[in-house]
Each structure stands twice: as structure tokens, then as C-alpha cells.
Short mmCIF file of C-alpha atoms in Angstrom, two decimals:
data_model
loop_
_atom_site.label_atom_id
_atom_site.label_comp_id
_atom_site.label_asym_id
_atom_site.label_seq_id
_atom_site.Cartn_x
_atom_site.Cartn_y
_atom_site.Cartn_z
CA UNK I 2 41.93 -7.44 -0.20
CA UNK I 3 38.63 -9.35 0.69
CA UNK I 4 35.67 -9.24 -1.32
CA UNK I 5 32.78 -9.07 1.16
CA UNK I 6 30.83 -5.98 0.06
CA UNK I 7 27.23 -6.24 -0.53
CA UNK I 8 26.06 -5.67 -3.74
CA UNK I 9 22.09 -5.54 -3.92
CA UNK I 10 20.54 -7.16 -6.52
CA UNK I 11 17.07 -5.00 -6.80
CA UNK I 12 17.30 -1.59 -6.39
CA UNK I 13 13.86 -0.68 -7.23
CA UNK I 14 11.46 -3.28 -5.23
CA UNK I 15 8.46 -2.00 -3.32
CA UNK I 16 8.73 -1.41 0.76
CA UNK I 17 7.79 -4.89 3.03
CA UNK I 18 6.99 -5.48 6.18
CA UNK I 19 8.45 -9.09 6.38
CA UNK I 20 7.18 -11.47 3.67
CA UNK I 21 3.89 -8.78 2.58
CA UNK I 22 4.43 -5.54 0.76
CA UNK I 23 3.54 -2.53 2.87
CA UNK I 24 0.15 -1.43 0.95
CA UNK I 25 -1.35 -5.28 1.94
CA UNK I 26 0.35 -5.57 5.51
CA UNK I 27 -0.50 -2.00 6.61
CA UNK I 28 -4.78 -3.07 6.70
CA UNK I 29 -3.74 -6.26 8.53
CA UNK I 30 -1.83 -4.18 10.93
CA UNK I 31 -4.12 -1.48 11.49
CA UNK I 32 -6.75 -4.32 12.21
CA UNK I 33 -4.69 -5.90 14.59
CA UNK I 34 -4.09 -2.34 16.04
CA UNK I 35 -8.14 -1.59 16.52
CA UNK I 36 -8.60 -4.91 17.80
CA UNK I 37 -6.14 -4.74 20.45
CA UNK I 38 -7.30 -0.71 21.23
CA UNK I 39 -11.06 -1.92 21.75
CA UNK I 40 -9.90 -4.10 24.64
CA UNK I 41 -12.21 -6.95 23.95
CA UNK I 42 -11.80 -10.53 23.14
CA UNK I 43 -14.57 -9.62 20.44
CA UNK I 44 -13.58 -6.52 19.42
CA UNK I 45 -9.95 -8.03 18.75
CA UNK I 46 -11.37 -10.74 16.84
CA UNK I 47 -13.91 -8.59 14.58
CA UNK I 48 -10.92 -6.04 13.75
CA UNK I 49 -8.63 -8.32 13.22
CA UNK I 50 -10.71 -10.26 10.86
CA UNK I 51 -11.72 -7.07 8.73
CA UNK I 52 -8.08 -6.34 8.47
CA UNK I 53 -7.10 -9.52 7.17
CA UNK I 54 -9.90 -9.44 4.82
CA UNK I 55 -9.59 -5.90 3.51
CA UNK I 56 -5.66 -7.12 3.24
CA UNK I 57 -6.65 -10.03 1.26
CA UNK I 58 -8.74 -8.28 -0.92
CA UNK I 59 -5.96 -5.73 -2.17
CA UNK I 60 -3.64 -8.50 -2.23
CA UNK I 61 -6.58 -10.13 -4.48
CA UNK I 62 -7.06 -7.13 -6.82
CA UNK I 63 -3.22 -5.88 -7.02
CA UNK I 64 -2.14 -9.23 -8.43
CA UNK I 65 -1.49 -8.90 -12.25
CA UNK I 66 -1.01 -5.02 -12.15
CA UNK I 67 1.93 -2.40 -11.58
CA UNK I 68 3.63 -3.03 -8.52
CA UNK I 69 2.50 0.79 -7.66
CA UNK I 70 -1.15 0.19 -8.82
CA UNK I 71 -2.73 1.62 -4.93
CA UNK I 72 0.02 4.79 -5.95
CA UNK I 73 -2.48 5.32 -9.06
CA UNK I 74 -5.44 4.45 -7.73
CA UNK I 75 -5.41 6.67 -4.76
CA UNK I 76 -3.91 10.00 -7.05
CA UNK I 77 -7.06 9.65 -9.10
CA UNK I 78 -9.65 8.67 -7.14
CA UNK I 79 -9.00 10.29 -3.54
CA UNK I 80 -9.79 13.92 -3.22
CA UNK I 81 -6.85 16.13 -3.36
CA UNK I 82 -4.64 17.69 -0.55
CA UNK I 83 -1.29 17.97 1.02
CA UNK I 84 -0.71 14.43 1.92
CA UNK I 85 -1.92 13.21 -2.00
CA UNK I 86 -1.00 16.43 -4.04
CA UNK I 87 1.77 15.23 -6.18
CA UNK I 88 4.57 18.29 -7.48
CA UNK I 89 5.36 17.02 -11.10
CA UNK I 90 2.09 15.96 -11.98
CA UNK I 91 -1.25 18.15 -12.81
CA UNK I 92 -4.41 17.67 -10.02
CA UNK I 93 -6.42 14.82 -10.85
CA UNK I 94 -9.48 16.97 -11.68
CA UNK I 95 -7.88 18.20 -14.86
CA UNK I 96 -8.72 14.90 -17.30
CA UNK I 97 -7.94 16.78 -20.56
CA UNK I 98 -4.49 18.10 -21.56
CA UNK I 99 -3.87 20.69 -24.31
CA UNK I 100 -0.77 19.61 -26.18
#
């Protein structure tokens, strides 16, 4: 009998996109995406650059917080709808629970 099953090791670790989690790559890649849709040397360059900026930054201000920080962040402070509406949890105008 060989022993050459995989057994994984972290069963709970956020999505990536090769080295980056997915909530810091996805900016870069959207820039990238612009850039190359404007069809322009410039335009390329100028998107590009915000996306790896805007990338940086949430890099910047997720270090030192819960891996699902942007998860939070976006269930309180975008509005709410279909794509942000969570099931288990209460809408994020109600601030005050009785109980």
C-alpha cells in the first residue's frame, strides 16, 4: 500500500492569485485590465499605476488585522443589496440589538 495521498495542511487560508491574496491582487488586475482596454501607451501606464497603488494601499492597511478585515469593512460600510446582503446576519443599518 503506498502512502502518497495529500493531506493539506491549512484548510481555512484566504483565496490567492499566485503569491497576493485575492482582495490586494484583484485592484492590480483590474488596473492592468483598464490600462490595456484604453489602448494607449498612457492610458496603460496611468491604470496600471492606480492599480498597483490602490493594491498597495489595502495591502498597507490590511496588515495587522483579520485576514477577512475587507469582508467587514465592506458589510458595514457599503450600502446594502443582493450582492452584499448577508442571510445569517441582521442589515447593517440596524446598530442596536435588543437582547
Amino acid at each position: 500500500m503506498q502512502s502518497d495521498a495529500y493531506i493539506p495542511r491549512r484548510l481555512d487560508d484566504a483565496w490567492k492569485i499566485g503569491l497576493w491574496d485575492v482582495d490586494v491582487a484583484v485592484p492590480a488586475l483590474f488596473g492592468f485590465f483598464l490600462g490595456w482596454m484604453s489602448g494607449t501607451k498612457l492610458g496603460f501606464v496611468i491604470a496600471a499605476g492606480l492599480g498597483l497603488y490602490v493594491s498597495r494601499w489595502i495591502s498597507r492597511v490590511k496588515s495587522d488585522k483579520h485576514p477577512a478585515y475587507f469582508l467587514h469593512w465592506a458589510y458595514w460600510s457599503l450600502p446594502s443589496n443582493p450582492l452584499t446582503a448577508l442571510r445569517a446576519t441582521p442589515p447593517s443599518h440596524i446598530r442596536r440589538m435588543v437582547g
